[in-house]
CSV table of C-alpha atoms and ligand atoms in Angstrom, one decimal:
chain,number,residue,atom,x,y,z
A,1,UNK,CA,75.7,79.1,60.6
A,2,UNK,CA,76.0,82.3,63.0
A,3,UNK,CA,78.2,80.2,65.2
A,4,UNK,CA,80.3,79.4,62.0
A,5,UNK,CA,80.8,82.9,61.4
A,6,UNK,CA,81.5,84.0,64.8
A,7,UNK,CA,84.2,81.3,64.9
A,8,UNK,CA,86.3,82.3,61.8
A,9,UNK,CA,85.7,85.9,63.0
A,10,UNK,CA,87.4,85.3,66.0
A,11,UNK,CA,90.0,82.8,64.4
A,12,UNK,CA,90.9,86.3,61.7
A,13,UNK,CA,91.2,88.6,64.6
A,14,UNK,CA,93.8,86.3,66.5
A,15,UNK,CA,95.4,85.8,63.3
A,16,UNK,CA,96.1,89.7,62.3
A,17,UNK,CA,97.3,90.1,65.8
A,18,UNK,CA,99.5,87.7,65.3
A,19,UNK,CA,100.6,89.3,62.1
A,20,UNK,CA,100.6,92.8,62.6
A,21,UNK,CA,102.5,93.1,65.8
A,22,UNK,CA,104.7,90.1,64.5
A,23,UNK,CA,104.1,88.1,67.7
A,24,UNK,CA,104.8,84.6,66.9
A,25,UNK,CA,106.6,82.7,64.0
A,26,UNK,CA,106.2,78.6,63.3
A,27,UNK,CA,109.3,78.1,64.1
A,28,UNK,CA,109.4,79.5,67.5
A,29,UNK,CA,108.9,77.4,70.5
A,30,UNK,CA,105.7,78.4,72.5
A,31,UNK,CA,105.0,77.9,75.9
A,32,UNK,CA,101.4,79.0,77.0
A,33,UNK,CA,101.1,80.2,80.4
A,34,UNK,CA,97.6,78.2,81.4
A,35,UNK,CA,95.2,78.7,84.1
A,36,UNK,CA,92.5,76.4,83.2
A,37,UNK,CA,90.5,79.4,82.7
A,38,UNK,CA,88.7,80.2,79.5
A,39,UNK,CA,91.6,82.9,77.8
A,40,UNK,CA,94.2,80.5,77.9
A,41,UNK,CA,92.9,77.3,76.7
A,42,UNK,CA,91.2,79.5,74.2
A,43,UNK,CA,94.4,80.6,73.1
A,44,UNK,CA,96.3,77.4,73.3
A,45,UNK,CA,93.3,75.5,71.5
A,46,UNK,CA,93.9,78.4,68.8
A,47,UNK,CA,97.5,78.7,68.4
A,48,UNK,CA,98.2,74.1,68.2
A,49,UNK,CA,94.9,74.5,65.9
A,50,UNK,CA,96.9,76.8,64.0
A,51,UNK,CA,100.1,74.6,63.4
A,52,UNK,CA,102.1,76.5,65.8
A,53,UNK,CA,104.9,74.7,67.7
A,54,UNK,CA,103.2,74.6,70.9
A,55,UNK,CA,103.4,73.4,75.3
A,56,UNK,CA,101.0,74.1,78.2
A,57,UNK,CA,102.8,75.5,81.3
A,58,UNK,CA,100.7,75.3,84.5
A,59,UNK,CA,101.0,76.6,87.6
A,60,UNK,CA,99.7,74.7,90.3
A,61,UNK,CA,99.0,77.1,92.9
A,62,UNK,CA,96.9,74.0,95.3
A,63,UNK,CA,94.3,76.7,96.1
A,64,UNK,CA,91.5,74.0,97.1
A,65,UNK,CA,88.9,72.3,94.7
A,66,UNK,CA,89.4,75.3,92.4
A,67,UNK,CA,93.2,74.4,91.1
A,68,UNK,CA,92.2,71.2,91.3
A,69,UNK,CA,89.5,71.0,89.0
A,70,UNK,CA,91.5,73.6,86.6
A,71,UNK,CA,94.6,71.3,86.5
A,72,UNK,CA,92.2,68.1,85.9
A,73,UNK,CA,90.4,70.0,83.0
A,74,UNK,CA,94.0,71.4,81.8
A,75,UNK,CA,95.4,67.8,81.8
A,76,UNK,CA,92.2,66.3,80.0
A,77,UNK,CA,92.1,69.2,77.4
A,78,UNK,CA,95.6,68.8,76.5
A,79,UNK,CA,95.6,64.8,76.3
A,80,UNK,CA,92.5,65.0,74.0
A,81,UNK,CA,94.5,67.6,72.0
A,82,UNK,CA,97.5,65.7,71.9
A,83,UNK,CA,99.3,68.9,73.8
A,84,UNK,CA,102.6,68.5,76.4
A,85,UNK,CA,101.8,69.9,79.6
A,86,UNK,CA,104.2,70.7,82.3
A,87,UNK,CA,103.2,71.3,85.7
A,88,UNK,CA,104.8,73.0,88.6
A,89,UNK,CA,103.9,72.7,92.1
A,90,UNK,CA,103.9,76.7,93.8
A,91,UNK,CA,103.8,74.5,97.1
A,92,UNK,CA,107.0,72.2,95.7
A,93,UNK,CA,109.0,75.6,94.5
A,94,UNK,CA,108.2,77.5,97.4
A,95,UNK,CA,108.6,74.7,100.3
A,96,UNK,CA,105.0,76.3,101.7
A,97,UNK,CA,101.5,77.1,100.1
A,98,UNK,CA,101.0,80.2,98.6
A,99,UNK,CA,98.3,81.0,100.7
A,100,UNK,CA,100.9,81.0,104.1
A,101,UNK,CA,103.4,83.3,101.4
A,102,UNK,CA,100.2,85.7,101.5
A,103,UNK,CA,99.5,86.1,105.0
A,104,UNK,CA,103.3,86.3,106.2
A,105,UNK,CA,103.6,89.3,103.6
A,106,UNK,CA,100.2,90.7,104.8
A,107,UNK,CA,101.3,90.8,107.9
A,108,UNK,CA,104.2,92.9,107.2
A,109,UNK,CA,103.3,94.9,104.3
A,110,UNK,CA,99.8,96.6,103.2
A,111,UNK,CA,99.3,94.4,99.7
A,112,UNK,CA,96.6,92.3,98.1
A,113,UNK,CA,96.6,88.5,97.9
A,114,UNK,CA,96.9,88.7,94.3
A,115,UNK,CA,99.6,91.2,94.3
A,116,UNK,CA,101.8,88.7,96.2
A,117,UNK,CA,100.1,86.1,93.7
A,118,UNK,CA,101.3,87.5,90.6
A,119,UNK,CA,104.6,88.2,91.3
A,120,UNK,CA,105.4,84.8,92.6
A,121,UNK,CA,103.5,83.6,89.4
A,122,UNK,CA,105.5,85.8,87.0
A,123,UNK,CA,108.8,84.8,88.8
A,124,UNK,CA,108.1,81.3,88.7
A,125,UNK,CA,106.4,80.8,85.3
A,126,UNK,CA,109.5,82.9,83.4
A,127,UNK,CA,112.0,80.9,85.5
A,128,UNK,CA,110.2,77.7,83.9
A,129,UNK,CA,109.5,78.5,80.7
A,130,UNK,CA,113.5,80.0,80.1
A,131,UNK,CA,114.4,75.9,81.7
A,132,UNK,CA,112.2,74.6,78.7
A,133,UNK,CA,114.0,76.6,76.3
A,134,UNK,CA,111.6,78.7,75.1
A,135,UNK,CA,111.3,81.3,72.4
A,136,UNK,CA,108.0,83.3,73.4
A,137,UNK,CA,105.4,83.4,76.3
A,138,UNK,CA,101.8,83.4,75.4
A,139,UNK,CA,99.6,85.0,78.3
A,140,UNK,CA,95.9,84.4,78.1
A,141,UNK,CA,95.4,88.6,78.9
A,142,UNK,CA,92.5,90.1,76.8
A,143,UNK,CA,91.2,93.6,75.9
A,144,UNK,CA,89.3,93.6,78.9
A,145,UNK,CA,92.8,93.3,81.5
A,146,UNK,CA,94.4,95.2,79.1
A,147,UNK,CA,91.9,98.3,79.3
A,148,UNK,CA,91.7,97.7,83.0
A,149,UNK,CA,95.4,97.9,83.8
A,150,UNK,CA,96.1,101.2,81.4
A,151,UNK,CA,93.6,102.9,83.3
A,152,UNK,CA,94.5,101.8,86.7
A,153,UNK,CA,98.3,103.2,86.2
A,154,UNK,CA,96.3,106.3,85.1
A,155,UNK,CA,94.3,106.7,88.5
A,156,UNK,CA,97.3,105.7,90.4
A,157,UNK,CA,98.8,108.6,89.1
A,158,UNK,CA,101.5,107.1,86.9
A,159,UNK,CA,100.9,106.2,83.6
A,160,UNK,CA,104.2,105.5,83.1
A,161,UNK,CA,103.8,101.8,84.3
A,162,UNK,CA,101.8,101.1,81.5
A,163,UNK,CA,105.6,101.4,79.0
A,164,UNK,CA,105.2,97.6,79.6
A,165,UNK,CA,102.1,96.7,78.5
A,166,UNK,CA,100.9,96.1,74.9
A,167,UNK,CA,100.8,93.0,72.5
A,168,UNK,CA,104.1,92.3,73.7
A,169,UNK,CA,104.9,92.8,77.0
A,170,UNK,CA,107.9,94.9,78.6
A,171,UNK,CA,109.9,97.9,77.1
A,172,UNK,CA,112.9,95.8,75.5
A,173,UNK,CA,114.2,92.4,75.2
A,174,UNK,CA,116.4,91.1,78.0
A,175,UNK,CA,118.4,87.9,78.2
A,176,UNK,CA,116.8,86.7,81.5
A,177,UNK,CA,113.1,87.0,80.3
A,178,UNK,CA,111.5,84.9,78.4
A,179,UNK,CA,109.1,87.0,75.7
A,180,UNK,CA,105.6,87.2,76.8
A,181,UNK,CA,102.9,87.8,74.1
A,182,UNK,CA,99.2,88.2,74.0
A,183,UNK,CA,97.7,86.8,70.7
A,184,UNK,CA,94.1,87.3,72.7
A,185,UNK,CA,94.6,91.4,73.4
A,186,UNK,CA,92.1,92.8,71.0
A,187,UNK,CA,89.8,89.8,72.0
A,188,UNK,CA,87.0,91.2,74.8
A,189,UNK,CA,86.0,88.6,77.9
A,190,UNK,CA,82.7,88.4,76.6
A,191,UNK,CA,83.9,87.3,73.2
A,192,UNK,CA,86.1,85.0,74.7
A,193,UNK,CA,83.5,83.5,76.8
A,194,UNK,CA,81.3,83.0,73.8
A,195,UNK,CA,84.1,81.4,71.8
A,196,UNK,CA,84.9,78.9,74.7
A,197,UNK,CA,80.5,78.3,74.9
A,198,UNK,CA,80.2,77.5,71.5
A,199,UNK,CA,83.6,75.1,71.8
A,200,UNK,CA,82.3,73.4,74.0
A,201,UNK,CA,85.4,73.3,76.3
A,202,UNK,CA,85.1,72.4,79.8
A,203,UNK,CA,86.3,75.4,81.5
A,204,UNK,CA,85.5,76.2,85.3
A,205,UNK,CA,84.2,79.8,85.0
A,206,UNK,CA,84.0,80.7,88.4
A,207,UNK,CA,86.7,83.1,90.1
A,208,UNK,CA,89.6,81.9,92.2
A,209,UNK,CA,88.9,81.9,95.9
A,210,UNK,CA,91.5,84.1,96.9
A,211,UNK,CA,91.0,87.0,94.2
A,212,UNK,CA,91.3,90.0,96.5
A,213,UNK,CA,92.2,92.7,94.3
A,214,UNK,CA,89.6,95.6,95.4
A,215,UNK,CA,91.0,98.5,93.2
A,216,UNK,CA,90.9,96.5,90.1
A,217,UNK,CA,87.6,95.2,90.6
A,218,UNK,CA,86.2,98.8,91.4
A,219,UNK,CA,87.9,99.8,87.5
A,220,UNK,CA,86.5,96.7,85.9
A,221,UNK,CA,82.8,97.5,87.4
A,222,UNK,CA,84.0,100.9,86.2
A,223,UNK,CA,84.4,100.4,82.4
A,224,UNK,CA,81.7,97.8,82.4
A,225,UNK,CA,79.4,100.4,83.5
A,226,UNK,CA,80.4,102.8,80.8
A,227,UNK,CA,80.3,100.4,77.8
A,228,UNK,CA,76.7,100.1,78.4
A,229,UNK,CA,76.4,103.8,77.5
A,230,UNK,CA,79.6,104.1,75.4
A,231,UNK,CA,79.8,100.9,73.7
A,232,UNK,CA,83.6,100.5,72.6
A,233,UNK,CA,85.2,102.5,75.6
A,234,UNK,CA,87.7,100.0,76.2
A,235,UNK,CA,88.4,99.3,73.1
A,236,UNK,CA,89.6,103.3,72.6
A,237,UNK,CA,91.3,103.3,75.8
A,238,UNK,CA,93.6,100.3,74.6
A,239,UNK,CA,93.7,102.1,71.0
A,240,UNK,CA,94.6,105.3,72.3
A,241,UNK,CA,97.6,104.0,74.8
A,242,UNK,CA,98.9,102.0,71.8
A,243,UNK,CA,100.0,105.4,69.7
A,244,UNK,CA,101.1,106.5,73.0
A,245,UNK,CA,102.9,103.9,73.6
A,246,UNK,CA,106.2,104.5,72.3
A,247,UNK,CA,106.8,108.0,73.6
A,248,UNK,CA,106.3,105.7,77.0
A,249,UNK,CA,108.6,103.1,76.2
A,250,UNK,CA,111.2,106.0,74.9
A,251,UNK,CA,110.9,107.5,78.3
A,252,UNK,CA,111.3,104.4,80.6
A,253,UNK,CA,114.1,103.5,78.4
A,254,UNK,CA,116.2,105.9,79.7
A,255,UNK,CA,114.8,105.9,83.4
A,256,UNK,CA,116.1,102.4,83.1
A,257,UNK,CA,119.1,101.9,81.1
A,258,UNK,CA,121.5,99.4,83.6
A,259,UNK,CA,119.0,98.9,86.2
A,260,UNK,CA,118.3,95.0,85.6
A,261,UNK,CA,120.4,93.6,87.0
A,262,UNK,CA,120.5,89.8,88.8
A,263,UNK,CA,118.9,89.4,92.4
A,264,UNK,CA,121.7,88.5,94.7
A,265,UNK,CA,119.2,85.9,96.6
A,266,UNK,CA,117.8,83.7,93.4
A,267,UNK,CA,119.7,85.1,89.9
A,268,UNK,CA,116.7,86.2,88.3
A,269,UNK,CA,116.5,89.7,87.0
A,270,UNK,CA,115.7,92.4,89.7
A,271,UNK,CA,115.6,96.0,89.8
A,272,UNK,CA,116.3,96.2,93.2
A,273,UNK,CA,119.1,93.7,95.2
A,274,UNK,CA,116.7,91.3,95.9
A,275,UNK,CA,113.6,90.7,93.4
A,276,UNK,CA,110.1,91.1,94.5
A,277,UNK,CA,109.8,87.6,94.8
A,278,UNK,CA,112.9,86.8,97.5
A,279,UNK,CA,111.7,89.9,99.3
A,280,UNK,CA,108.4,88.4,100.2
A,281,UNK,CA,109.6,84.8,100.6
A,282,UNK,CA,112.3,86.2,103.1
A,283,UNK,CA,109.3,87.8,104.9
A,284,UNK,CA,107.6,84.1,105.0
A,285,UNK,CA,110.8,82.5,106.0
A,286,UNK,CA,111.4,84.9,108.9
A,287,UNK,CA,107.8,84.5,110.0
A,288,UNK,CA,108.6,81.1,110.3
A,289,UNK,CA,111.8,81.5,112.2
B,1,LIG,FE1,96.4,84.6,92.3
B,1,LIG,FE2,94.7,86.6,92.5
B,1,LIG,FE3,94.8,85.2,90.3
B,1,LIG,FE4,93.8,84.1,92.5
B,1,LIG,S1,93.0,85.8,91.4
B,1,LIG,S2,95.2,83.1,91.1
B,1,LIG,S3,95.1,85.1,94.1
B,1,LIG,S4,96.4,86.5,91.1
């Protein structure tokens, strides 16, 4: 009975979400970003559940018995729920794994395995999802990232980068960018792992291998600590940024009125020349030279 309530509890706050920051319609085509992990076949499960016009994109990023065991439990979750899945191989688009993309650009540049990581991921997963036509981009990200990356840009000293962040992410729509949206962003990691328990789903819990990013580790351990003592810290923090949000977005606006623009290597939008993602794979293919 508890876990009854729990479940329509959760269902209702996906729902308003949803709703009050007009994220999806049922006639949009929807691609969810999936990792295997517990936030986005949460969400998928949710949003098919819900009658919602729905695909699974995975990355396969071949990082040992982890992506493998994510991309079997993917494939079996979405046969059983009668889901299309499409698959790309990082290895396939890159023409090298991703873990040889990360030390070449280590090697040259001072950055994080999963710095390197998520731009390739972002680059790739957009390029797909535009190929497939689609209308919106459903990310797994919770209240817990969410919280997390707002204060991060805040200790880095510019809170500026968070302009992007928020139930739908980025400051405007461009052509080249496929919508992303978070249906799960008022949804904690705890409650998200008790939703997925009480499923049932088979979900590999356990962290990726190659997860190297220090800072944002440190912050999570951070606000952990705090909401023992001030229960609904992140919460706040994602609250307060939200009415701050558009005196932000006005701001970057302006900073970057004509600045996307296509990369000259690939034709995906850049700010620079070359996007983030050509600059590192240069970096590998010059290692390699
Ligand atoms: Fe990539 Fe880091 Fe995520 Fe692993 S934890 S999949 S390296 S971004």
């Amino acid at each position: 009975m508890a876990d009854k309530k729990y479940l329509e509890d959760f269902e209702k706050k996906i729902k308003d979400t949803i709703r009050d920051y007009h994220l999806l319609s049922k006639t949009d085509k929807i691609i969810v970003a999936c990792s295997g992990g517990k936030d986005s076949i949460a969400i998928l499960y949710l949003l098919n559940h819900l009658g919602y016009n729905v695909s699974a994109l995975i990355l396969d990023l071949e990082i040992g018995n982890w992506s493998k065991k994510n991309l079997k439990n993917t494939q079996i979750f979405c046969k059983t729920h009668n889901i299309e899945l499409h698959r790309i191989s990082a290895k396939k688009e890159l023409g090298y794994s991703i873990e040889h993309l990360m030390s070449c650009v280590k090697a040259k540049k001072a950055v994080e395995n999963c710095t390197v990581c998520g731009v390739i991921k972002r680059w790739l997963i957009n390029r797909k999802a535009r190929e497939l036509g689609a209308d919106k981009l459903v990310t797994g990200h919770n209240l817990d990232d969410e919280a997390q990356n707002i204060f991060m840009n805040i200790l880095k000293g510019n809170p500026s980068l968070s302009a992007g962040l928020g139930p739908k992410s980025g400051i405007e729509a461009q052509e080249l960018f496929v919508q992303r949206v978070k249906p799960l962003y008022f949804c904690t990691d705890a409650e998200l792992r008790k939703y997925t328990e009480i499923m049932g789903f088979n979900i590999l819990y356990s962290k990726c291998p190659l997860s190297s990013a220090v800072f944002r580790r440190g912050i999570k351990n951070c606000l952990d600590n705090f909401e023992k003592d001030y229960p609904d810290v992140k919460r706040n923090i994602v609250r307060k940024y939200l009415k701050t949000k558009p005196a932000l977005v006005k701001a970057q606006k302006s900073k970057e009125k004509g600045n996307i623009k296509r990369c000259s290597i690939c034709g995906e939008p850049a700010r620079a020349e070359v996007c983030k993602a050509c600059e590192f794979r240069k970096i590998a293919v010059d290692t390699n030279e």
